[in-house]
Amino acid sequence: MVEPSYVGEVLFTAEEIQAGIRRLCGELMHTYKDKKFSVVSVLKGAAVFTADLIRQLPGDLKLNFIVVSSYHREQRSSGSITVEYMPPSAEFAGQRILLVDDILDTGMTLSHLQKEILLRGAREVKTCVLLEKRVTRTQPIRPDFRCFFVDNIFVVGYGLDLAERYRNLPFIGVPREATR
Ligand code: 5GP
Ligand code: MG
């Protein structure tokens, strides 16, 4: 595939991502076995990953979304997250939740949301990310499930944006305009 001029390097091709998701689904089925769980996906970044993931999971799955903003057009975490939308507590009460996000960086987003969902009555919250950055996290959180590790560089594509662009790329890459 010819890389578009705005992508400096492709880290994971569309095929590699799909293979990673198949492997991840195997781990999920092994962990949950016949226990019911419901998926909560963090928009917008996890939209594409979630769409592919849930279609490889068993049929009677429930899906909810949380909307957060954290990056505010920057290439670094802004240090605070804003929850723009959270489903009603009835969606979490007594349930096993699989919280799905695109990428674990400082850990602030997922640790905050994990606490919020538990406060709303979930019996368990496991975390699942497409990418785990190799960084020193500000929050002591490790994902229960991950597809891939990435170095501490800013990546785009497959749902991940740079100032709201590039979410549509079928692969994950490093934008040329990123500062490494
Ligand atoms: P954290 O709260 O763990 O610092 O950051 C998690 C959120 O920051 C992710 O859900 C994602 O939206 C955003 N983020 C972190 N690293 C990157 C990156 O390399 N590229 C993009 N596009 N977003 C990132
Ligand atoms: Mg995000």
JSON list of C-alpha atoms and ligand atoms in Angstrom, two decimals:
[
{"chain": "A", "resi": 1, "resn": "MET", "atom": "CA", "xyz": [0.00, 0.00, 0.00]},
{"chain": "A", "resi": 2, "resn": "VAL", "atom": "CA", "xyz": [1.27, 3.50, -0.81]},
{"chain": "A", "resi": 3, "resn": "GLU", "atom": "CA", "xyz": [1.24, 5.64, 2.29]},
{"chain": "A", "resi": 4, "resn": "PRO", "atom": "CA", "xyz": [-0.46, 9.01, 1.95]},
{"chain": "A", "resi": 5, "resn": "SER", "atom": "CA", "xyz": [1.94, 11.97, 2.15]},
{"chain": "A", "resi": 6, "resn": "TYR", "atom": "CA", "xyz": [0.63, 13.05, 5.56]},
{"chain": "A", "resi": 7, "resn": "VAL", "atom": "CA", "xyz": [1.63, 9.74, 7.16]},
{"chain": "A", "resi": 8, "resn": "GLY", "atom": "CA", "xyz": [5.26, 9.40, 8.12]},
{"chain": "A", "resi": 9, "resn": "GLU", "atom": "CA", "xyz": [5.21, 5.74, 9.06]},
{"chain": "A", "resi": 10, "resn": "VAL", "atom": "CA", "xyz": [2.61, 2.96, 9.24]},
{"chain": "A", "resi": 11, "resn": "LEU", "atom": "CA", "xyz": [2.87, 1.12, 12.56]},
{"chain": "A", "resi": 12, "resn": "PHE", "atom": "CA", "xyz": [-0.01, -1.36, 12.16]},
{"chain": "A", "resi": 13, "resn": "THR", "atom": "CA", "xyz": [-1.64, -2.22, 8.85]},
{"chain": "A", "resi": 14, "resn": "ALA", "atom": "CA", "xyz": [-5.38, -2.90, 8.53]},
{"chain": "A", "resi": 15, "resn": "GLU", "atom": "CA", "xyz": [-4.61, -6.64, 8.30]},
{"chain": "A", "resi": 16, "resn": "GLU", "atom": "CA", "xyz": [-2.42, -6.58, 11.42]},
{"chain": "A", "resi": 17, "resn": "ILE", "atom": "CA", "xyz": [-5.16, -4.77, 13.33]},
{"chain": "A", "resi": 18, "resn": "GLN", "atom": "CA", "xyz": [-7.77, -7.37, 12.34]},
{"chain": "A", "resi": 19, "resn": "ALA", "atom": "CA", "xyz": [-5.44, -10.20, 13.38]},
{"chain": "A", "resi": 20, "resn": "GLY", "atom": "CA", "xyz": [-4.84, -8.43, 16.72]},
{"chain": "A", "resi": 21, "resn": "ILE", "atom": "CA", "xyz": [-8.59, -8.14, 17.29]},
{"chain": "A", "resi": 22, "resn": "ARG", "atom": "CA", "xyz": [-9.13, -11.84, 16.55]},
{"chain": "A", "resi": 23, "resn": "ARG", "atom": "CA", "xyz": [-6.46, -12.71, 19.12]},
{"chain": "A", "resi": 24, "resn": "LEU", "atom": "CA", "xyz": [-8.00, -10.29, 21.63]},
{"chain": "A", "resi": 25, "resn": "CYS", "atom": "CA", "xyz": [-11.47, -11.83, 21.16]},
{"chain": "A", "resi": 26, "resn": "GLY", "atom": "CA", "xyz": [-9.99, -15.23, 21.95]},
{"chain": "A", "resi": 27, "resn": "GLU", "atom": "CA", "xyz": [-8.64, -13.82, 25.23]},
{"chain": "A", "resi": 28, "resn": "LEU", "atom": "CA", "xyz": [-11.98, -12.20, 26.03]},
{"chain": "A", "resi": 29, "resn": "MET", "atom": "CA", "xyz": [-13.93, -15.42, 25.43]},
{"chain": "A", "resi": 30, "resn": "HIS", "atom": "CA", "xyz": [-11.43, -17.35, 27.53]},
{"chain": "A", "resi": 31, "resn": "THR", "atom": "CA", "xyz": [-11.73, -14.87, 30.43]},
{"chain": "A", "resi": 32, "resn": "TYR", "atom": "CA", "xyz": [-15.49, -14.37, 30.40]},
{"chain": "A", "resi": 33, "resn": "LYS", "atom": "CA", "xyz": [-16.40, -17.91, 29.25]},
{"chain": "A", "resi": 34, "resn": "ASP", "atom": "CA", "xyz": [-20.19, -18.05, 29.68]},
{"chain": "A", "resi": 35, "resn": "LYS", "atom": "CA", "xyz": [-20.36, -15.00, 31.99]},
{"chain": "A", "resi": 36, "resn": "LYS", "atom": "CA", "xyz": [-22.42, -12.16, 30.52]},
{"chain": "A", "resi": 37, "resn": "PHE", "atom": "CA", "xyz": [-20.72, -8.77, 30.11]},
{"chain": "A", "resi": 38, "resn": "SER", "atom": "CA", "xyz": [-21.61, -5.54, 28.40]},
{"chain": "A", "resi": 39, "resn": "VAL", "atom": "CA", "xyz": [-19.39, -3.22, 26.41]},
{"chain": "A", "resi": 40, "resn": "VAL", "atom": "CA", "xyz": [-18.94, 0.48, 27.17]},
{"chain": "A", "resi": 41, "resn": "SER", "atom": "CA", "xyz": [-16.97, 2.30, 24.50]},
{"chain": "A", "resi": 42, "resn": "VAL", "atom": "CA", "xyz": [-15.26, 5.67, 24.85]},
{"chain": "A", "resi": 43, "resn": "LEU", "atom": "CA", "xyz": [-16.04, 8.05, 21.99]},
{"chain": "A", "resi": 44, "resn": "LYS", "atom": "CA", "xyz": [-14.83, 9.20, 19.67]},
{"chain": "A", "resi": 45, "resn": "GLY", "atom": "CA", "xyz": [-11.47, 7.44, 19.57]},
{"chain": "A", "resi": 46, "resn": "ALA", "atom": "CA", "xyz": [-12.70, 3.90, 20.26]},
{"chain": "A", "resi": 47, "resn": "ALA", "atom": "CA", "xyz": [-15.56, 3.97, 17.73]},
{"chain": "A", "resi": 48, "resn": "VAL", "atom": "CA", "xyz": [-13.78, 2.13, 14.91]},
{"chain": "A", "resi": 49, "resn": "PHE", "atom": "CA", "xyz": [-12.09, -0.41, 17.19]},
{"chain": "A", "resi": 50, "resn": "THR", "atom": "CA", "xyz": [-15.37, -1.08, 19.01]},
{"chain": "A", "resi": 51, "resn": "ALA", "atom": "CA", "xyz": [-17.25, -1.63, 15.75]},
{"chain": "A", "resi": 52, "resn": "ASP", "atom": "CA", "xyz": [-14.81, -4.34, 14.67]},
{"chain": "A", "resi": 53, "resn": "LEU", "atom": "CA", "xyz": [-14.47, -5.86, 18.16]},
{"chain": "A", "resi": 54, "resn": "ILE", "atom": "CA", "xyz": [-18.16, -6.32, 18.94]},
{"chain": "A", "resi": 55, "resn": "ARG", "atom": "CA", "xyz": [-18.85, -8.04, 15.64]},
{"chain": "A", "resi": 56, "resn": "GLN", "atom": "CA", "xyz": [-16.56, -10.86, 16.74]},
{"chain": "A", "resi": 57, "resn": "LEU", "atom": "CA", "xyz": [-18.26, -11.26, 20.13]},
{"chain": "A", "resi": 58, "resn": "PRO", "atom": "CA", "xyz": [-21.36, -13.35, 20.94]},
{"chain": "A", "resi": 59, "resn": "GLY", "atom": "CA", "xyz": [-24.78, -12.17, 19.85]},
{"chain": "A", "resi": 60, "resn": "ASP", "atom": "CA", "xyz": [-26.62, -10.90, 22.91]},
{"chain": "A", "resi": 61, "resn": "LEU", "atom": "CA", "xyz": [-24.07, -8.26, 23.89]},
{"chain": "A", "resi": 62, "resn": "LYS", "atom": "CA", "xyz": [-25.16, -4.83, 25.16]},
{"chain": "A", "resi": 63, "resn": "LEU", "atom": "CA", "xyz": [-23.33, -1.72, 23.95]},
{"chain": "A", "resi": 64, "resn": "ASN", "atom": "CA", "xyz": [-23.15, 1.73, 25.49]},
{"chain": "A", "resi": 65, "resn": "PHE", "atom": "CA", "xyz": [-21.03, 4.80, 24.83]},
{"chain": "A", "resi": 66, "resn": "ILE", "atom": "CA", "xyz": [-19.37, 7.40, 27.01]},
{"chain": "A", "resi": 67, "resn": "VAL", "atom": "CA", "xyz": [-18.28, 10.65, 25.39]},
{"chain": "A", "resi": 68, "resn": "VAL", "atom": "CA", "xyz": [-15.17, 12.34, 26.79]},
{"chain": "A", "resi": 69, "resn": "SER", "atom": "CA", "xyz": [-12.87, 15.04, 25.58]},
{"chain": "A", "resi": 70, "resn": "SER", "atom": "CA", "xyz": [-9.32, 15.23, 26.79]},
{"chain": "A", "resi": 71, "resn": "TYR", "atom": "CA", "xyz": [-6.90, 16.24, 24.08]},
{"chain": "A", "resi": 72, "resn": "HIS", "atom": "CA", "xyz": [-8.36, 19.56, 22.98]},
{"chain": "A", "resi": 73, "resn": "ARG", "atom": "CA", "xyz": [-6.35, 19.63, 19.73]},
{"chain": "A", "resi": 74, "resn": "GLU", "atom": "CA", "xyz": [-3.08, 18.99, 21.54]},
{"chain": "A", "resi": 75, "resn": "GLN", "atom": "CA", "xyz": [-0.77, 16.05, 21.08]},
{"chain": "A", "resi": 76, "resn": "ARG", "atom": "CA", "xyz": [-0.43, 15.61, 24.82]},
{"chain": "A", "resi": 77, "resn": "SER", "atom": "CA", "xyz": [-3.00, 14.77, 27.48]},
{"chain": "A", "resi": 78, "resn": "SER", "atom": "CA", "xyz": [-4.44, 18.04, 28.75]},
{"chain": "A", "resi": 79, "resn": "GLY", "atom": "CA", "xyz": [-4.32, 16.90, 32.38]},
{"chain": "A", "resi": 80, "resn": "SER", "atom": "CA", "xyz": [-8.05, 16.86, 32.83]},
{"chain": "A", "resi": 81, "resn": "ILE", "atom": "CA", "xyz": [-10.89, 15.04, 31.16]},
{"chain": "A", "resi": 82, "resn": "THR", "atom": "CA", "xyz": [-14.40, 16.24, 30.54]},
{"chain": "A", "resi": 83, "resn": "VAL", "atom": "CA", "xyz": [-17.22, 13.69, 30.50]},
{"chain": "A", "resi": 84, "resn": "GLU", "atom": "CA", "xyz": [-19.67, 15.01, 27.91]},
{"chain": "A", "resi": 85, "resn": "TYR", "atom": "CA", "xyz": [-22.10, 12.06, 28.09]},
{"chain": "A", "resi": 86, "resn": "MET", "atom": "CA", "xyz": [-22.54, 9.15, 30.47]},
{"chain": "A", "resi": 87, "resn": "PRO", "atom": "CA", "xyz": [-25.37, 6.58, 30.15]},
{"chain": "A", "resi": 88, "resn": "PRO", "atom": "CA", "xyz": [-27.90, 6.37, 33.01]},
{"chain": "A", "resi": 89, "resn": "SER", "atom": "CA", "xyz": [-26.79, 4.29, 36.03]},
{"chain": "A", "resi": 90, "resn": "ALA", "atom": "CA", "xyz": [-29.37, 1.60, 35.18]},
{"chain": "A", "resi": 91, "resn": "GLU", "atom": "CA", "xyz": [-27.11, 0.64, 32.27]},
{"chain": "A", "resi": 92, "resn": "PHE", "atom": "CA", "xyz": [-24.31, -0.30, 34.69]},
{"chain": "A", "resi": 93, "resn": "ALA", "atom": "CA", "xyz": [-26.04, -1.54, 37.86]},
{"chain": "A", "resi": 94, "resn": "GLY", "atom": "CA", "xyz": [-25.02, -5.09, 38.78]},
{"chain": "A", "resi": 95, "resn": "GLN", "atom": "CA", "xyz": [-23.24, -5.66, 35.45]},
{"chain": "A", "resi": 96, "resn": "ARG", "atom": "CA", "xyz": [-19.84, -6.84, 34.35]},
{"chain": "A", "resi": 97, "resn": "ILE", "atom": "CA", "xyz": [-18.54, -4.01, 32.17]},
{"chain": "A", "resi": 98, "resn": "LEU", "atom": "CA", "xyz": [-15.85, -4.19, 29.53]},
{"chain": "A", "resi": 99, "resn": "LEU", "atom": "CA", "xyz": [-14.64, -0.59, 29.15]},
{"chain": "A", "resi": 100, "resn": "VAL", "atom": "CA", "xyz": [-13.14, -0.14, 25.67]},
{"chain": "A", "resi": 101, "resn": "ASP", "atom": "CA", "xyz": [-10.83, 2.71, 24.66]},
{"chain": "A", "resi": 102, "resn": "ASP", "atom": "CA", "xyz": [-8.49, 3.39, 21.77]},
{"chain": "A", "resi": 103, "resn": "ILE", "atom": "CA", "xyz": [-5.26, 4.02, 23.64]},
{"chain": "A", "resi": 104, "resn": "LEU", "atom": "CA", "xyz": [-3.93, 4.03, 27.19]},
{"chain": "A", "resi": 105, "resn": "ASP", "atom": "CA", "xyz": [-1.53, 6.92, 27.69]},
{"chain": "A", "resi": 106, "resn": "THR", "atom": "CA", "xyz": [-1.35, 8.61, 31.12]},
{"chain": "A", "resi": 107, "resn": "GLY", "atom": "CA", "xyz": [-4.17, 6.36, 32.34]},
{"chain": "A", "resi": 108, "resn": "MET", "atom": "CA", "xyz": [-6.25, 9.30, 33.48]},
{"chain": "A", "resi": 109, "resn": "THR", "atom": "CA", "xyz": [-9.22, 8.65, 31.21]},
{"chain": "A", "resi": 110, "resn": "LEU", "atom": "CA", "xyz": [-9.64, 4.96, 31.98]},
{"chain": "A", "resi": 111, "resn": "SER", "atom": "CA", "xyz": [-8.97, 5.18, 35.71]},
{"chain": "A", "resi": 112, "resn": "HIS", "atom": "CA", "xyz": [-11.47, 8.05, 36.03]},
{"chain": "A", "resi": 113, "resn": "LEU", "atom": "CA", "xyz": [-14.13, 6.22, 34.00]},
{"chain": "A", "resi": 114, "resn": "GLN", "atom": "CA", "xyz": [-13.55, 2.91, 35.78]},
{"chain": "A", "resi": 115, "resn": "LYS", "atom": "CA", "xyz": [-14.23, 4.63, 39.13]},
{"chain": "A", "resi": 116, "resn": "GLU", "atom": "CA", "xyz": [-17.30, 6.43, 37.77]},
{"chain": "A", "resi": 117, "resn": "ILE", "atom": "CA", "xyz": [-18.83, 3.23, 36.42]},
{"chain": "A", "resi": 118, "resn": "LEU", "atom": "CA", "xyz": [-18.21, 1.39, 39.71]},
{"chain": "A", "resi": 119, "resn": "LEU", "atom": "CA", "xyz": [-19.82, 4.30, 41.57]},
{"chain": "A", "resi": 120, "resn": "ARG", "atom": "CA", "xyz": [-22.85, 3.81, 39.32]},
{"chain": "A", "resi": 121, "resn": "GLY", "atom": "CA", "xyz": [-23.24, 0.27, 40.59]},
{"chain": "A", "resi": 122, "resn": "ALA", "atom": "CA", "xyz": [-21.33, -2.01, 38.19]},
{"chain": "A", "resi": 123, "resn": "ARG", "atom": "CA", "xyz": [-20.17, -5.24, 39.83]},
{"chain": "A", "resi": 124, "resn": "GLU", "atom": "CA", "xyz": [-16.91, -5.28, 37.84]},
{"chain": "A", "resi": 125, "resn": "VAL", "atom": "CA", "xyz": [-15.13, -3.10, 35.28]},
{"chain": "A", "resi": 126, "resn": "LYS", "atom": "CA", "xyz": [-12.40, -4.59, 33.10]},
{"chain": "A", "resi": 127, "resn": "THR", "atom": "CA", "xyz": [-10.49, -2.42, 30.65]},
{"chain": "A", "resi": 128, "resn": "CYS", "atom": "CA", "xyz": [-9.67, -3.14, 27.03]},
{"chain": "A", "resi": 129, "resn": "VAL", "atom": "CA", "xyz": [-7.54, -0.98, 24.73]},
{"chain": "A", "resi": 130, "resn": "LEU", "atom": "CA", "xyz": [-6.36, -1.21, 21.17]},
{"chain": "A", "resi": 131, "resn": "LEU", "atom": "CA", "xyz": [-3.01, 0.37, 22.06]},
{"chain": "A", "resi": 132, "resn": "GLU", "atom": "CA", "xyz": [-1.00, 0.62, 25.25]},
{"chain": "A", "resi": 133, "resn": "LYS", "atom": "CA", "xyz": [1.70, 3.30, 25.21]},
{"chain": "A", "resi": 134, "resn": "ARG", "atom": "CA", "xyz": [5.04, 2.47, 26.73]},
{"chain": "A", "resi": 135, "resn": "VAL", "atom": "CA", "xyz": [5.09, 5.42, 29.13]},
{"chain": "A", "resi": 136, "resn": "THR", "atom": "CA", "xyz": [5.29, 6.07, 32.81]},
{"chain": "A", "resi": 137, "resn": "ARG", "atom": "CA", "xyz": [1.65, 6.45, 33.69]},
{"chain": "A", "resi": 138, "resn": "THR", "atom": "CA", "xyz": [0.41, 9.12, 36.08]},
{"chain": "A", "resi": 139, "resn": "GLN", "atom": "CA", "xyz": [-2.31, 6.67, 37.19]},
{"chain": "A", "resi": 140, "resn": "PRO", "atom": "CA", "xyz": [-1.55, 3.14, 38.42]},
{"chain": "A", "resi": 141, "resn": "ILE", "atom": "CA", "xyz": [-3.63, 1.32, 35.83]},
{"chain": "A", "resi": 142, "resn": "ARG", "atom": "CA", "xyz": [-2.83, -1.61, 33.54]},
{"chain": "A", "resi": 143, "resn": "PRO", "atom": "CA", "xyz": [-5.33, -2.70, 30.90]},
{"chain": "A", "resi": 144, "resn": "ASP", "atom": "CA", "xyz": [-6.91, -6.11, 31.38]},
{"chain": "A", "resi": 145, "resn": "PHE", "atom": "CA", "xyz": [-6.84, -6.58, 27.60]},
{"chain": "A", "resi": 146, "resn": "ARG", "atom": "CA", "xyz": [-4.79, -4.91, 24.86]},
{"chain": "A", "resi": 147, "resn": "CYS", "atom": "CA", "xyz": [-4.10, -5.51, 21.20]},
{"chain": "A", "resi": 148, "resn": "PHE", "atom": "CA", "xyz": [-0.69, -3.85, 20.80]},
{"chain": "A", "resi": 149, "resn": "PHE", "atom": "CA", "xyz": [1.98, -1.89, 22.64]},
{"chain": "A", "resi": 150, "resn": "VAL", "atom": "CA", "xyz": [3.27, 1.35, 21.05]},
{"chain": "A", "resi": 151, "resn": "ASP", "atom": "CA", "xyz": [6.21, 3.56, 21.87]},
{"chain": "A", "resi": 152, "resn": "ASN", "atom": "CA", "xyz": [5.58, 6.99, 23.32]},
{"chain": "A", "resi": 153, "resn": "ILE", "atom": "CA", "xyz": [4.79, 8.73, 20.03]},
{"chain": "A", "resi": 154, "resn": "PHE", "atom": "CA", "xyz": [1.60, 10.36, 18.81]},
{"chain": "A", "resi": 155, "resn": "VAL", "atom": "CA", "xyz": [-0.36, 8.07, 16.50]},
{"chain": "A", "resi": 156, "resn": "VAL", "atom": "CA", "xyz": [-3.41, 8.51, 14.28]},
{"chain": "A", "resi": 157, "resn": "GLY", "atom": "CA", "xyz": [-5.82, 6.43, 12.24]},
{"chain": "A", "resi": 158, "resn": "TYR", "atom": "CA", "xyz": [-8.34, 3.67, 12.91]},
{"chain": "A", "resi": 159, "resn": "GLY", "atom": "CA", "xyz": [-10.38, 6.05, 15.10]},
{"chain": "A", "resi": 160, "resn": "LEU", "atom": "CA", "xyz": [-7.50, 8.07, 16.54]},
{"chain": "A", "resi": 161, "resn": "ASP", "atom": "CA", "xyz": [-7.35, 11.71, 15.50]},
{"chain": "A", "resi": 162, "resn": "LEU", "atom": "CA", "xyz": [-5.07, 14.67, 15.22]},
{"chain": "A", "resi": 163, "resn": "ALA", "atom": "CA", "xyz": [-7.30, 17.72, 15.77]},
{"chain": "A", "resi": 164, "resn": "GLU", "atom": "CA", "xyz": [-10.31, 15.64, 14.60]},
{"chain": "A", "resi": 165, "resn": "ARG", "atom": "CA", "xyz": [-8.62, 14.45, 11.38]},
{"chain": "A", "resi": 166, "resn": "TYR", "atom": "CA", "xyz": [-7.36, 11.04, 10.24]},
{"chain": "A", "resi": 167, "resn": "ARG", "atom": "CA", "xyz": [-9.88, 8.93, 12.22]},
{"chain": "A", "resi": 168, "resn": "ASN", "atom": "CA", "xyz": [-10.88, 7.36, 8.90]},
{"chain": "A", "resi": 169, "resn": "LEU", "atom": "CA", "xyz": [-7.47, 5.86, 8.05]},
{"chain": "A", "resi": 170, "resn": "PRO", "atom": "CA", "xyz": [-7.73, 2.04, 7.97]},
{"chain": "A", "resi": 171, "resn": "PHE", "atom": "CA", "xyz": [-4.26, 1.69, 9.52]},
{"chain": "A", "resi": 172, "resn": "ILE", "atom": "CA", "xyz": [-2.43, 3.23, 12.50]},
{"chain": "A", "resi": 173, "resn": "GLY", "atom": "CA", "xyz": [0.46, 5.52, 11.72]},
{"chain": "A", "resi": 174, "resn": "VAL", "atom": "CA", "xyz": [2.53, 8.47, 12.76]},
{"chain": "A", "resi": 175, "resn": "PRO", "atom": "CA", "xyz": [1.41, 11.75, 11.15]},
{"chain": "A", "resi": 176, "resn": "ARG", "atom": "CA", "xyz": [4.20, 13.75, 9.51]},
{"chain": "A", "resi": 177, "resn": "GLU", "atom": "CA", "xyz": [3.15, 16.80, 11.47]},
{"chain": "A", "resi": 178, "resn": "ALA", "atom": "CA", "xyz": [3.61, 15.00, 14.81]},
{"chain": "A", "resi": 179, "resn": "THR", "atom": "CA", "xyz": [6.50, 16.07, 16.97]},
{"chain": "A", "resi": 180, "resn": "ARG", "atom": "CA", "xyz": [8.52, 13.04, 17.95]},
{"chain": "B", "resi": 1, "resn": "5GP", "atom": "P1", "xyz": [-4.94, 9.18, 28.90]},
{"chain": "B", "resi": 1, "resn": "5GP", "atom": "O1", "xyz": [-6.11, 9.69, 29.68]},
{"chain": "B", "resi": 1, "resn": "5GP", "atom": "O2", "xyz": [-4.62, 7.73, 29.15]},
{"chain": "B", "resi": 1, "resn": "5GP", "atom": "O3", "xyz": [-3.73, 10.07, 29.03]},
{"chain": "B", "resi": 1, "resn": "5GP", "atom": "O4", "xyz": [-5.28, 9.37, 27.40]},
{"chain": "B", "resi": 1, "resn": "5GP", "atom": "C1", "xyz": [-6.15, 8.59, 26.79]},
{"chain": "B", "resi": 1, "resn": "5GP", "atom": "C2", "xyz": [-6.80, 9.33, 25.65]},
{"chain": "B", "resi": 1, "resn": "5GP", "atom": "O5", "xyz": [-5.93, 10.29, 25.05]},
{"chain": "B", "resi": 1, "resn": "5GP", "atom": "C3", "xyz": [-7.12, 8.34, 24.60]},
{"chain": "B", "resi": 1, "resn": "5GP", "atom": "O6", "xyz": [-8.42, 7.86, 24.75]},
{"chain": "B", "resi": 1, "resn": "5GP", "atom": "C4", "xyz": [-6.95, 9.13, 23.33]},
{"chain": "B", "resi": 1, "resn": "5GP", "atom": "O7", "xyz": [-8.17, 9.75, 23.03]},
{"chain": "B", "resi": 1, "resn": "5GP", "atom": "C5", "xyz": [-5.94, 10.19, 23.65]},
{"chain": "B", "resi": 1, "resn": "5GP", "atom": "N1", "xyz": [-4.58, 9.82, 23.19]},
{"chain": "B", "resi": 1, "resn": "5GP", "atom": "C6", "xyz": [-3.54, 9.40, 23.92]},
{"chain": "B", "resi": 1, "resn": "5GP", "atom": "N2", "xyz": [-2.46, 9.14, 23.16]},
{"chain": "B", "resi": 1, "resn": "5GP", "atom": "C7", "xyz": [-2.85, 9.41, 21.89]},
{"chain": "B", "resi": 1, "resn": "5GP", "atom": "C8", "xyz": [-2.17, 9.31, 20.62]},
{"chain": "B", "resi": 1, "resn": "5GP", "atom": "O8", "xyz": [-1.00, 8.93, 20.45]},
{"chain": "B", "resi": 1, "resn": "5GP", "atom": "N3", "xyz": [-2.90, 9.68, 19.52]},
{"chain": "B", "resi": 1, "resn": "5GP", "atom": "C9", "xyz": [-4.20, 10.09, 19.61]},
{"chain": "B", "resi": 1, "resn": "5GP", "atom": "N4", "xyz": [-4.79, 10.42, 18.47]},
{"chain": "B", "resi": 1, "resn": "5GP", "atom": "N5", "xyz": [-4.86, 10.19, 20.79]},
{"chain": "B", "resi": 1, "resn": "5GP", "atom": "C10", "xyz": [-4.18, 9.84, 21.90]},
{"chain": "B", "resi": 2, "resn": "MG", "atom": "MG", "xyz": [-9.94, 8.63, 23.74]}
]
